[in-house]
PDB file of C-alpha atoms in Angstrom:
ATOM      1  CA  MET D   1     -42.132  41.053 -30.256  1.00  0.00           C
ATOM      2  CA  LYS D   2     -42.397  39.166 -27.333  1.00  0.00           C
ATOM      3  CA  GLU D   3     -38.989  37.769 -27.165  1.00  0.00           C
ATOM      4  CA  LEU D   4     -35.493  39.287 -28.173  1.00  0.00           C
ATOM      5  CA  SER D   5     -34.727  36.151 -29.989  1.00  0.00           C
ATOM      6  CA  LEU D   6     -37.593  36.872 -32.261  1.00  0.00           C
ATOM      7  CA  ASN D   7     -35.979  40.170 -33.275  1.00  0.00           C
ATOM      8  CA  ILE D   8     -32.669  38.486 -33.642  1.00  0.00           C
ATOM      9  CA  LEU D   9     -34.548  36.022 -36.269  1.00  0.00           C
ATOM     10  CA  ASP D  10     -35.784  38.977 -38.248  1.00  0.00           C
ATOM     11  CA  ILE D  11     -32.923  41.101 -37.933  1.00  0.00           C
ATOM     12  CA  THR D  12     -30.426  38.351 -39.282  1.00  0.00           C
ATOM     13  CA  GLN D  13     -32.598  37.642 -42.110  1.00  0.00           C
ATOM     14  CA  ASN D  14     -31.576  41.014 -43.463  1.00  0.00           C
ATOM     15  CA  SER D  15     -28.374  39.426 -43.711  1.00  0.00           C
ATOM     16  CA  LEU D  16     -28.991  36.475 -45.632  1.00  0.00           C
ATOM     17  CA  ALA D  17     -30.964  38.951 -47.734  1.00  0.00           C
ATOM     18  CA  ALA D  18     -27.844  40.812 -48.519  1.00  0.00           C
ATOM     19  CA  ASN D  19     -26.196  37.987 -49.744  1.00  0.00           C
ATOM     20  CA  ALA D  20     -23.979  37.069 -46.702  1.00  0.00           C
ATOM     21  CA  LYS D  21     -21.657  34.427 -46.751  1.00  0.00           C
ATOM     22  CA  ASN D  22     -20.771  34.596 -43.140  1.00  0.00           C
ATOM     23  CA  VAL D  23     -23.013  35.739 -40.345  1.00  0.00           C
ATOM     24  CA  GLU D  24     -21.856  35.767 -36.563  1.00  0.00           C
ATOM     25  CA  ILE D  25     -24.608  36.154 -33.870  1.00  0.00           C
ATOM     26  CA  VAL D  26     -22.902  37.087 -30.277  1.00  0.00           C
ATOM     27  CA  ILE D  27     -24.904  37.536 -27.183  1.00  0.00           C
ATOM     28  CA  ASP D  28     -22.681  39.218 -24.699  1.00  0.00           C
ATOM     29  CA  GLU D  29     -24.193  38.972 -21.058  1.00  0.00           C
ATOM     30  CA  ASN D  30     -23.005  40.277 -17.711  1.00  0.00           C
ATOM     31  CA  GLU D  31     -25.082  40.768 -14.551  1.00  0.00           C
ATOM     32  CA  LYS D  32     -26.235  44.101 -15.632  1.00  0.00           C
ATOM     33  CA  THR D  33     -26.310  44.114 -19.356  1.00  0.00           C
ATOM     34  CA  LEU D  34     -26.837  42.234 -22.324  1.00  0.00           C
ATOM     35  CA  ARG D  35     -25.499  42.939 -26.018  1.00  0.00           C
ATOM     36  CA  VAL D  36     -26.393  41.641 -29.095  1.00  0.00           C
ATOM     37  CA  THR D  37     -24.022  41.959 -31.922  1.00  0.00           C
ATOM     38  CA  ILE D  38     -25.035  40.598 -35.578  1.00  0.00           C
ATOM     39  CA  LYS D  39     -22.533  40.847 -38.212  1.00  0.00           C
ATOM     40  CA  ASP D  40     -22.276  39.761 -41.798  1.00  0.00           C
ATOM     41  CA  ASP D  41     -20.238  40.249 -44.813  1.00  0.00           C
ATOM     42  CA  GLY D  42     -23.127  40.984 -47.008  1.00  0.00           C
ATOM     43  CA  ARG D  43     -23.470  43.535 -49.653  1.00  0.00           C
ATOM     44  CA  GLY D  44     -23.599  46.274 -46.827  1.00  0.00           C
ATOM     45  CA  MET D  45     -25.917  49.644 -46.889  1.00  0.00           C
ATOM     46  CA  ASP D  46     -24.744  53.405 -48.118  1.00  0.00           C
ATOM     47  CA  GLU D  47     -25.273  56.241 -45.745  1.00  0.00           C
ATOM     48  CA  GLU D  48     -28.274  57.220 -47.375  1.00  0.00           C
ATOM     49  CA  THR D  49     -29.929  53.867 -46.956  1.00  0.00           C
ATOM     50  CA  LEU D  50     -28.364  53.527 -43.378  1.00  0.00           C
ATOM     51  CA  LYS D  51     -30.080  56.929 -42.292  1.00  0.00           C
ATOM     52  CA  ARG D  52     -33.150  55.526 -43.419  1.00  0.00           C
ATOM     53  CA  VAL D  53     -33.512  52.041 -41.871  1.00  0.00           C
ATOM     54  CA  SER D  54     -34.722  53.108 -38.363  1.00  0.00           C
ATOM     55  CA  ASP D  55     -37.662  54.698 -40.141  1.00  0.00           C
ATOM     56  CA  PRO D  56     -40.673  52.670 -39.899  1.00  0.00           C
ATOM     57  CA  PHE D  57     -41.709  54.217 -43.560  1.00  0.00           C
ATOM     58  CA  TYR D  58     -38.684  52.735 -44.990  1.00  0.00           C
ATOM     59  CA  THR D  59     -38.515  49.286 -46.435  1.00  0.00           C
ATOM     60  CA  THR D  60     -37.030  46.939 -49.107  1.00  0.00           C
ATOM     61  CA  ARG D  61     -40.158  44.866 -48.975  1.00  0.00           C
ATOM     62  CA  THR D  62     -42.204  45.037 -52.235  1.00  0.00           C
ATOM     63  CA  THR D  63     -45.570  43.869 -50.843  1.00  0.00           C
ATOM     64  CA  ARG D  64     -45.852  46.805 -48.271  1.00  0.00           C
ATOM     65  CA  LYS D  65     -45.033  50.458 -47.420  1.00  0.00           C
ATOM     66  CA  VAL D  66     -43.734  49.844 -44.114  1.00  0.00           C
ATOM     67  CA  GLY D  67     -40.902  48.077 -42.695  1.00  0.00           C
ATOM     68  CA  LEU D  68     -40.658  47.433 -38.746  1.00  0.00           C
ATOM     69  CA  GLY D  69     -37.638  44.692 -38.444  1.00  0.00           C
ATOM     70  CA  ILE D  70     -35.217  47.680 -37.231  1.00  0.00           C
ATOM     71  CA  PRO D  71     -37.634  50.000 -35.870  1.00  0.00           C
ATOM     72  CA  PHE D  72     -38.839  47.088 -33.347  1.00  0.00           C
ATOM     73  CA  PHE D  73     -35.365  45.941 -32.414  1.00  0.00           C
ATOM     74  CA  LYS D  74     -34.377  49.733 -31.880  1.00  0.00           C
ATOM     75  CA  LEU D  75     -37.443  50.433 -29.596  1.00  0.00           C
ATOM     76  CA  ALA D  76     -36.827  47.267 -27.559  1.00  0.00           C
ATOM     77  CA  ALA D  77     -32.958  48.224 -26.807  1.00  0.00           C
ATOM     78  CA  GLU D  78     -34.052  51.944 -26.032  1.00  0.00           C
ATOM     79  CA  GLN D  79     -37.094  51.055 -23.858  1.00  0.00           C
ATOM     80  CA  THR D  80     -34.392  49.605 -21.459  1.00  0.00           C
ATOM     81  CA  GLY D  81     -32.196  52.508 -21.477  1.00  0.00           C
ATOM     82  CA  GLY D  82     -29.927  51.083 -23.981  1.00  0.00           C
ATOM     83  CA  SER D  83     -29.274  52.087 -27.890  1.00  0.00           C
ATOM     84  CA  LEU D  84     -29.146  50.283 -31.130  1.00  0.00           C
ATOM     85  CA  THR D  85     -26.008  51.147 -33.531  1.00  0.00           C
ATOM     86  CA  ILE D  86     -25.676  50.301 -37.072  1.00  0.00           C
ATOM     87  CA  GLN D  87     -22.213  50.319 -39.057  1.00  0.00           C
ATOM     88  CA  SER D  88     -22.291  49.253 -42.669  1.00  0.00           C
ATOM     89  CA  THR D  89     -19.604  49.256 -45.665  1.00  0.00           C
ATOM     90  CA  THR D  90     -20.733  48.620 -48.962  1.00  0.00           C
ATOM     91  CA  GLU D  91     -19.462  46.300 -51.369  1.00  0.00           C
ATOM     92  CA  SER D  92     -18.500  49.531 -53.860  1.00  0.00           C
ATOM     93  CA  ALA D  93     -16.820  51.126 -51.059  1.00  0.00           C
ATOM     94  CA  ASP D  94     -14.827  48.054 -49.870  1.00  0.00           C
ATOM     95  CA  PRO D  95     -14.948  45.032 -52.271  1.00  0.00           C
ATOM     96  CA  ILE D  96     -13.083  42.937 -49.639  1.00  0.00           C
ATOM     97  CA  ASN D  97     -14.340  44.152 -46.149  1.00  0.00           C
ATOM     98  CA  HIS D  98     -17.842  44.892 -46.778  1.00  0.00           C
ATOM     99  CA  GLY D  99     -20.648  44.039 -44.569  1.00  0.00           C
ATOM    100  CA  THR D 100     -23.183  45.389 -41.728  1.00  0.00           C
ATOM    101  CA  LEU D 101     -22.698  45.401 -37.829  1.00  0.00           C
ATOM    102  CA  ILE D 102     -25.491  45.746 -35.943  1.00  0.00           C
ATOM    103  CA  CYS D 103     -25.151  46.117 -32.145  1.00  0.00           C
ATOM    104  CA  ALA D 104     -28.053  46.410 -29.471  1.00  0.00           C
ATOM    105  CA  LEU D 105     -27.192  47.279 -25.887  1.00  0.00           C
ATOM    106  CA  PHE D 106     -29.863  46.477 -23.478  1.00  0.00           C
ATOM    107  CA  TYR D 107     -30.016  46.914 -19.644  1.00  0.00           C
ATOM    108  CA  LYS D 108     -31.452  43.926 -17.929  1.00  0.00           C
ATOM    109  CA  ASP D 109     -32.677  45.519 -14.812  1.00  0.00           C
ATOM    110  CA  SER D 110     -34.922  47.785 -16.590  1.00  0.00           C
ATOM    111  CA  ILE D 111     -38.844  46.748 -16.064  1.00  0.00           C
ATOM    112  CA  ASP D 112     -39.213  46.958 -20.069  1.00  0.00           C
ATOM    113  CA  PHE D 113     -36.563  44.517 -20.938  1.00  0.00           C
ATOM    114  CA  THR D 114     -37.619  42.027 -23.023  1.00  0.00           C
ATOM    115  CA  PRO D 115     -36.487  38.655 -22.250  1.00  0.00           C
ATOM    116  CA  VAL D 116     -34.394  36.513 -24.840  1.00  0.00           C
ATOM    117  CA  GLY D 117     -36.593  33.754 -24.898  1.00  0.00           C
ATOM    118  CA  ASP D 118     -36.270  30.933 -27.288  1.00  0.00           C
ATOM    119  CA  ILE D 119     -32.882  31.630 -28.731  1.00  0.00           C
ATOM    120  CA  VAL D 120     -32.544  27.593 -30.030  1.00  0.00           C
ATOM    121  CA  SER D 121     -35.761  28.113 -32.001  1.00  0.00           C
ATOM    122  CA  THR D 122     -34.379  31.270 -33.930  1.00  0.00           C
ATOM    123  CA  LEU D 123     -31.116  29.637 -34.448  1.00  0.00           C
ATOM    124  CA  CYS D 124     -32.996  26.022 -35.761  1.00  0.00           C
ATOM    125  CA  THR D 125     -35.334  28.369 -38.039  1.00  0.00           C
ATOM    126  CA  LEU D 126     -32.069  30.288 -39.081  1.00  0.00           C
ATOM    127  CA  ILE D 127     -30.174  27.263 -39.936  1.00  0.00           C
ATOM    128  CA  GLN D 128     -33.105  25.807 -41.956  1.00  0.00           C
ATOM    129  CA  SER D 129     -32.825  28.688 -44.269  1.00  0.00           C
ATOM    130  CA  LEU D 130     -29.160  29.256 -44.472  1.00  0.00           C
ATOM    131  CA  GLY D 131     -28.093  27.577 -47.763  1.00  0.00           C
ATOM    132  CA  ASN D 132     -24.363  27.850 -48.038  1.00  0.00           C
ATOM    133  CA  VAL D 133     -23.988  30.659 -45.688  1.00  0.00           C
ATOM    134  CA  ASN D 134     -21.974  29.966 -42.554  1.00  0.00           C
ATOM    135  CA  LEU D 135     -23.284  30.972 -39.134  1.00  0.00           C
ATOM    136  CA  VAL D 136     -21.520  31.409 -36.001  1.00  0.00           C
ATOM    137  CA  TYR D 137     -23.301  31.722 -32.943  1.00  0.00           C
ATOM    138  CA  ILE D 138     -21.819  32.646 -29.402  1.00  0.00           C
ATOM    139  CA  HIS D 139     -23.487  33.251 -26.327  1.00  0.00           C
ATOM    140  CA  THR D 140     -21.396  34.271 -23.237  1.00  0.00           C
ATOM    141  CA  PHE D 141     -22.938  34.701 -19.768  1.00  0.00           C
ATOM    142  CA  PRO D 142     -21.701  34.894 -16.039  1.00  0.00           C
ATOM    143  CA  GLY D 143     -20.315  31.223 -15.303  1.00  0.00           C
ATOM    144  CA  GLY D 144     -20.474  29.842 -19.084  1.00  0.00           C
ATOM    145  CA  SER D 145     -21.075  30.119 -22.474  1.00  0.00           C
ATOM    146  CA  ILE D 146     -22.619  28.133 -25.430  1.00  0.00           C
ATOM    147  CA  SER D 147     -21.221  28.336 -29.143  1.00  0.00           C
ATOM    148  CA  LEU D 148     -22.064  26.791 -32.759  1.00  0.00           C
ATOM    149  CA  ASP D 149     -20.352  26.970 -36.000  1.00  0.00           C
ATOM    150  CA  THR D 150     -22.197  25.638 -38.948  1.00  0.00           C
ATOM    151  CA  SER D 151     -19.020  24.853 -40.932  1.00  0.00           C
ATOM    152  CA  VAL D 152     -18.035  22.531 -38.334  1.00  0.00           C
ATOM    153  CA  LEU D 153     -21.356  20.621 -38.762  1.00  0.00           C
ATOM    154  CA  LYS D 154     -21.136  20.806 -42.602  1.00  0.00           C
ATOM    155  CA  LYS D 155     -17.741  19.090 -42.177  1.00  0.00           C
ATOM    156  CA  THR D 156     -19.420  16.142 -40.371  1.00  0.00           C
ATOM    157  CA  LEU D 157     -22.424  16.384 -42.645  1.00  0.00           C
ATOM    158  CA  GLY D 158     -20.928  16.365 -46.036  1.00  0.00           C
ATOM    159  CA  GLU D 159     -23.399  16.403 -48.847  1.00  0.00           C
ATOM    160  CA  ILE D 160     -26.276  16.139 -46.453  1.00  0.00           C
ATOM    161  CA  PRO D 161     -27.540  19.869 -45.882  1.00  0.00           C
ATOM    162  CA  LEU D 162     -28.075  21.508 -42.741  1.00  0.00           C
ATOM    163  CA  SER D 163     -31.664  21.844 -43.757  1.00  0.00           C
ATOM    164  CA  GLU D 164     -32.726  18.379 -43.329  1.00  0.00           C
ATOM    165  CA  PRO D 165     -35.399  17.935 -40.729  1.00  0.00           C
ATOM    166  CA  GLU D 166     -33.702  15.251 -38.668  1.00  0.00           C
ATOM    167  CA  VAL D 167     -30.306  17.486 -38.690  1.00  0.00           C
ATOM    168  CA  ILE D 168     -32.446  20.402 -37.606  1.00  0.00           C
ATOM    169  CA  MET D 169     -33.920  18.113 -34.818  1.00  0.00           C
ATOM    170  CA  TRP D 170     -30.465  17.325 -33.803  1.00  0.00           C
ATOM    171  CA  ILE D 171     -29.171  20.647 -33.541  1.00  0.00           C
ATOM    172  CA  ASN D 172     -32.296  21.669 -31.457  1.00  0.00           C
ATOM    173  CA  GLU D 173     -31.383  19.023 -28.905  1.00  0.00           C
ATOM    174  CA  TYR D 174     -27.883  19.458 -29.142  1.00  0.00           C
ATOM    175  CA  LEU D 175     -28.066  23.386 -28.342  1.00  0.00           C
ATOM    176  CA  ASN D 176     -30.621  22.646 -25.687  1.00  0.00           C
ATOM    177  CA  GLU D 177     -28.676  20.053 -24.024  1.00  0.00           C
ATOM    178  CA  GLN D 178     -25.807  22.668 -23.657  1.00  0.00           C
ATOM    179  CA  TYR D 179     -28.165  25.130 -22.182  1.00  0.00           C
ATOM    180  CA  ASP D 180     -29.364  22.712 -19.608  1.00  0.00           C
ATOM    181  CA  ASN D 181     -25.838  21.702 -18.641  1.00  0.00           C
ATOM    182  CA  ASN D 182     -24.874  25.525 -18.206  1.00  0.00           C
ATOM    183  CA  VAL D 183     -27.736  26.670 -16.096  1.00  0.00           C
TER     184      VAL D 183
ATOM    185  CA  MET F   1     -24.888  13.989 -24.247  1.00  0.00           C
ATOM    186  CA  LYS F   2     -25.175  14.815 -28.206  1.00  0.00           C
ATOM    187  CA  SER F   3     -21.942  14.366 -29.997  1.00  0.00           C
ATOM    188  CA  LEU F   4     -20.779  15.075 -33.560  1.00  0.00           C
ATOM    189  CA  GLU F   5     -20.517  11.317 -34.039  1.00  0.00           C
ATOM    190  CA  GLU F   6     -24.226  11.086 -33.635  1.00  0.00           C
ATOM    191  CA  LEU F   7     -24.435  13.631 -36.430  1.00  0.00           C
ATOM    192  CA  ALA F   8     -22.165  11.619 -38.305  1.00  0.00           C
ATOM    193  CA  LYS F   9     -24.471   8.548 -38.077  1.00  0.00           C
ATOM    194  CA  ILE F  10     -27.429  11.024 -38.955  1.00  0.00           C
ATOM    195  CA  ARG F  11     -25.465  11.375 -42.171  1.00  0.00           C
ATOM    196  CA  GLU F  12     -24.887   7.697 -42.902  1.00  0.00           C
ATOM    197  CA  ARG F  13     -28.550   6.964 -42.531  1.00  0.00           C
ATOM    198  CA  MET F  14     -29.521  10.019 -44.557  1.00  0.00           C
ATOM    199  CA  LEU F  15     -27.062   9.315 -47.659  1.00  0.00           C
ATOM    200  CA  SER F  16     -29.170   5.968 -48.910  1.00  0.00           C
ATOM    201  CA  LYS F  17     -32.161   7.958 -48.569  1.00  0.00           C
ATOM    202  CA  ILE F  18     -31.407  11.199 -50.187  1.00  0.00           C
ATOM    203  CA  ALA F  19     -30.363   9.004 -53.212  1.00  0.00           C
ATOM    204  CA  LEU F  20     -33.864   7.626 -53.399  1.00  0.00           C
ATOM    205  CA  ARG F  21     -35.395  10.888 -53.024  1.00  0.00           C
ATOM    206  CA  GLU F  22     -33.891  12.716 -56.116  1.00  0.00           C
ATOM    207  CA  GLY F  23     -36.799  14.319 -58.192  1.00  0.00           C
ATOM    208  CA  GLU F  24     -39.635  13.196 -55.994  1.00  0.00           C
ATOM    209  CA  ASN F  25     -39.929  16.053 -53.662  1.00  0.00           C
ATOM    210  CA  ASP F  26     -43.271  17.353 -55.162  1.00  0.00           C
ATOM    211  CA  ILE F  27     -44.708  18.874 -52.167  1.00  0.00           C
ATOM    212  CA  ARG F  28     -43.546  22.384 -50.971  1.00  0.00           C
ATOM    213  CA  ILE F  29     -44.549  23.926 -47.644  1.00  0.00           C
ATOM    214  CA  VAL F  30     -43.952  27.240 -47.405  1.00  0.00           C
ATOM    215  CA  VAL F  31     -43.818  29.577 -44.212  1.00  0.00           C
ATOM    216  CA  GLY F  32     -44.130  33.335 -44.439  1.00  0.00           C
ATOM    217  CA  MET F  33     -41.345  34.457 -42.269  1.00  0.00           C
ATOM    218  CA  ALA F  34     -40.977  38.360 -42.491  1.00  0.00           C
ATOM    219  CA  THR F  35     -41.248  40.719 -39.631  1.00  0.00           C
ATOM    220  CA  CYS F  36     -45.292  40.131 -39.694  1.00  0.00           C
ATOM    221  CA  GLY F  37     -44.969  36.470 -39.877  1.00  0.00           C
ATOM    222  CA  ILE F  38     -42.326  36.391 -37.024  1.00  0.00           C
ATOM    223  CA  ALA F  39     -44.478  38.571 -34.692  1.00  0.00           C
ATOM    224  CA  ALA F  40     -47.689  36.549 -35.283  1.00  0.00           C
ATOM    225  CA  GLY F  41     -45.912  33.447 -34.255  1.00  0.00           C
ATOM    226  CA  ALA F  42     -44.460  31.876 -37.482  1.00  0.00           C
ATOM    227  CA  ARG F  43     -41.444  30.418 -35.947  1.00  0.00           C
ATOM    228  CA  PRO F  44     -43.141  27.826 -33.868  1.00  0.00           C
ATOM    229  CA  VAL F  45     -45.218  26.905 -36.728  1.00  0.00           C
ATOM    230  CA  LEU F  46     -42.208  26.891 -38.880  1.00  0.00           C
ATOM    231  CA  ASN F  47     -40.230  24.668 -36.461  1.00  0.00           C
ATOM    232  CA  THR F  48     -43.155  22.068 -35.689  1.00  0.00           C
ATOM    233  CA  LEU F  49     -43.608  21.662 -39.402  1.00  0.00           C
ATOM    234  CA  VAL F  50     -39.962  20.905 -39.958  1.00  0.00           C
ATOM    235  CA  GLU F  51     -40.271  18.205 -36.918  1.00  0.00           C
ATOM    236  CA  GLU F  52     -43.472  16.773 -37.994  1.00  0.00           C
ATOM    237  CA  VAL F  53     -42.440  16.275 -41.665  1.00  0.00           C
ATOM    238  CA  ALA F  54     -39.588  14.010 -40.401  1.00  0.00           C
ATOM    239  CA  LEU F  55     -41.653  12.437 -37.575  1.00  0.00           C
ATOM    240  CA  GLN F  56     -44.529  11.471 -39.753  1.00  0.00           C
ATOM    241  CA  GLY F  57     -42.139  10.062 -42.433  1.00  0.00           C
ATOM    242  CA  VAL F  58     -42.930  12.548 -45.352  1.00  0.00           C
ATOM    243  CA  ALA F  59     -39.545  14.221 -45.737  1.00  0.00           C
ATOM    244  CA  ASP F  60     -39.083  12.086 -48.884  1.00  0.00           C
ATOM    245  CA  ARG F  61     -42.331  13.782 -50.547  1.00  0.00           C
ATOM    246  CA  ALA F  62     -42.371  17.160 -49.214  1.00  0.00           C
ATOM    247  CA  THR F  63     -39.740  20.177 -48.054  1.00  0.00           C
ATOM    248  CA  VAL F  64     -40.355  22.900 -45.558  1.00  0.00           C
ATOM    249  CA  SER F  65     -38.842  26.475 -46.859  1.00  0.00           C
ATOM    250  CA  GLN F  66     -39.206  29.930 -45.675  1.00  0.00           C
ATOM    251  CA  THR F  67     -40.297  33.277 -47.586  1.00  0.00           C
ATOM    252  CA  GLY F  68     -40.652  36.729 -47.000  1.00  0.00           C
ATOM    253  CA  CYS F  69     -43.862  38.878 -46.727  1.00  0.00           C
ATOM    254  CA  ILE F  70     -46.732  37.256 -48.595  1.00  0.00           C
ATOM    255  CA  GLY F  71     -48.691  40.362 -48.272  1.00  0.00           C
ATOM    256  CA  ILE F  72     -51.597  39.359 -46.291  1.00  0.00           C
ATOM    257  CA  CYS F  73     -50.014  40.389 -42.818  1.00  0.00           C
ATOM    258  CA  GLN F  74     -53.267  40.348 -41.118  1.00  0.00           C
ATOM    259  CA  PHE F  75     -53.495  36.643 -41.675  1.00  0.00           C
ATOM    260  CA  GLU F  76     -50.171  35.803 -40.402  1.00  0.00           C
ATOM    261  CA  PRO F  77     -48.887  33.093 -39.657  1.00  0.00           C
ATOM    262  CA  VAL F  78     -49.505  31.737 -43.043  1.00  0.00           C
ATOM    263  CA  VAL F  79     -48.521  28.528 -44.663  1.00  0.00           C
ATOM    264  CA  GLU F  80     -48.751  27.807 -48.494  1.00  0.00           C
ATOM    265  CA  VAL F  81     -48.788  24.336 -49.840  1.00  0.00           C
ATOM    266  CA  PHE F  82     -47.602  24.003 -53.451  1.00  0.00           C
ATOM    267  CA  GLU F  83     -48.220  20.678 -55.070  1.00  0.00           C
ATOM    268  CA  ASN F  84     -47.360  19.451 -58.744  1.00  0.00           C
ATOM    269  CA  GLY F  85     -50.534  19.508 -60.688  1.00  0.00           C
ATOM    270  CA  LYS F  86     -52.703  20.966 -57.775  1.00  0.00           C
ATOM    271  CA  GLU F  87     -53.830  24.395 -56.934  1.00  0.00           C
ATOM    272  CA  LYS F  88     -51.785  26.108 -54.163  1.00  0.00           C
ATOM    273  CA  VAL F  89     -53.462  25.604 -50.569  1.00  0.00           C
ATOM    274  CA  THR F  90     -53.025  28.959 -48.371  1.00  0.00           C
ATOM    275  CA  TYR F  91     -53.553  28.144 -44.712  1.00  0.00           C
ATOM    276  CA  VAL F  92     -53.844  31.379 -42.513  1.00  0.00           C
ATOM    277  CA  LYS F  93     -53.508  32.003 -38.696  1.00  0.00           C
ATOM    278  CA  MET F  94     -51.746  29.067 -38.107  1.00  0.00           C
ATOM    279  CA  THR F  95     -50.532  27.583 -34.545  1.00  0.00           C
ATOM    280  CA  PRO F  96     -48.168  24.571 -34.093  1.00  0.00           C
ATOM    281  CA  GLU F  97     -51.160  22.565 -33.462  1.00  0.00           C
ATOM    282  CA  MET F  98     -52.930  23.186 -36.596  1.00  0.00           C
ATOM    283  CA  ALA F  99     -49.570  22.663 -38.326  1.00  0.00           C
ATOM    284  CA  LYS F 100     -49.511  18.852 -37.032  1.00  0.00           C
ATOM    285  CA  ARG F 101     -52.879  18.631 -38.238  1.00  0.00           C
ATOM    286  CA  VAL F 102     -51.912  19.824 -41.786  1.00  0.00           C
ATOM    287  CA  VAL F 103     -48.991  17.555 -41.908  1.00  0.00           C
ATOM    288  CA  ALA F 104     -50.825  14.372 -41.069  1.00  0.00           C
ATOM    289  CA  GLU F 105     -54.089  14.911 -43.110  1.00  0.00           C
ATOM    290  CA  HIS F 106     -52.905  17.116 -46.057  1.00  0.00           C
ATOM    291  CA  ILE F 107     -48.949  16.502 -46.687  1.00  0.00           C
ATOM    292  CA  LYS F 108     -49.615  12.477 -45.487  1.00  0.00           C
ATOM    293  CA  GLY F 109     -53.094  11.873 -46.264  1.00  0.00           C
ATOM    294  CA  GLY F 110     -53.488  14.232 -49.541  1.00  0.00           C
ATOM    295  CA  LYS F 111     -56.690  15.903 -48.070  1.00  0.00           C
ATOM    296  CA  PRO F 112     -56.337  19.557 -47.299  1.00  0.00           C
ATOM    297  CA  VAL F 113     -57.801  20.746 -44.261  1.00  0.00           C
ATOM    298  CA  VAL F 114     -60.314  23.123 -45.753  1.00  0.00           C
ATOM    299  CA  GLU F 115     -61.395  24.743 -42.305  1.00  0.00           C
ATOM    300  CA  TYR F 116     -57.920  26.411 -41.923  1.00  0.00           C
ATOM    301  CA  THR F 117     -57.818  27.600 -45.504  1.00  0.00           C
ATOM    302  CA  ILE F 118     -58.020  31.415 -46.323  1.00  0.00           C
ATOM    303  CA  GLY F 119     -61.494  31.005 -47.657  1.00  0.00           C
ATOM    304  CA  ASN F 120     -63.034  29.083 -45.116  1.00  0.00           C
ATOM    305  CA  ALA F 121     -60.919  30.041 -41.714  1.00  0.00           C
ATOM    306  CA  LYS F 122     -62.930  31.764 -39.076  1.00  0.00           C
ATOM    307  CA  ILE F 123     -61.073  35.363 -38.581  1.00  0.00           C
TER     308      ILE F 123
END
């Protein structure tokens, strides 16, 4: 993947596929490191599955025998000297607090650090396919932070779905404006 | 500065339109957004389709949605157009520029862009 934001898009779709109701994407940046955390309250994975998700020859897709989402993300982190960890609790193990937490750590000074890229596009793409799922996005960096909570937008929109093209275009401009004002 | 009031205005505007739209959404534009699609450049294609559908005024007839791996990863980004009573059209190796043309000529104009389709594209 050319940008970390593409990995983030790919990985967050797993949360949607796992029937999450709430998804949180946090990017926490300081001078030296960048940490991406993706948290959901979906059905979770058991230990056996967890062991296999970093294996390119494990996948839940039915059209092919390879699954490269998590392996790509893990590689992107490890090639900077960082790491990727996954914690997960299945619905049957804990009917209330189940879900998955993926945390990837990157060292920004590494020559192999992939830039975050167009995160606003990733968010717009995700929001377009959210349905009833809530998404919280928080990006903190030295000197500022950006955040978005789709439940707040939904309150304003009422019965108009977030996926309406005009709404997506507004979110796109809104986020880009926040980034422009913070840089 | 963008504000939530502005979003509330969009809501007001959309309300009347959406009431009229019920049942008339007969074109579905579907973009493959699995790992293969994303890596090949599906994200800007999807976002261009969403924008162009609004800008070219066809949101009352067409919806844009996302799907997983379609199974022809080597042809990604793949866009499929489903229309009631017509055969599915599959566009391959799409770019944002191609997406604009598909909205203008196919969705708005009713004529598929044959040279971008899976049987005719130069791959």
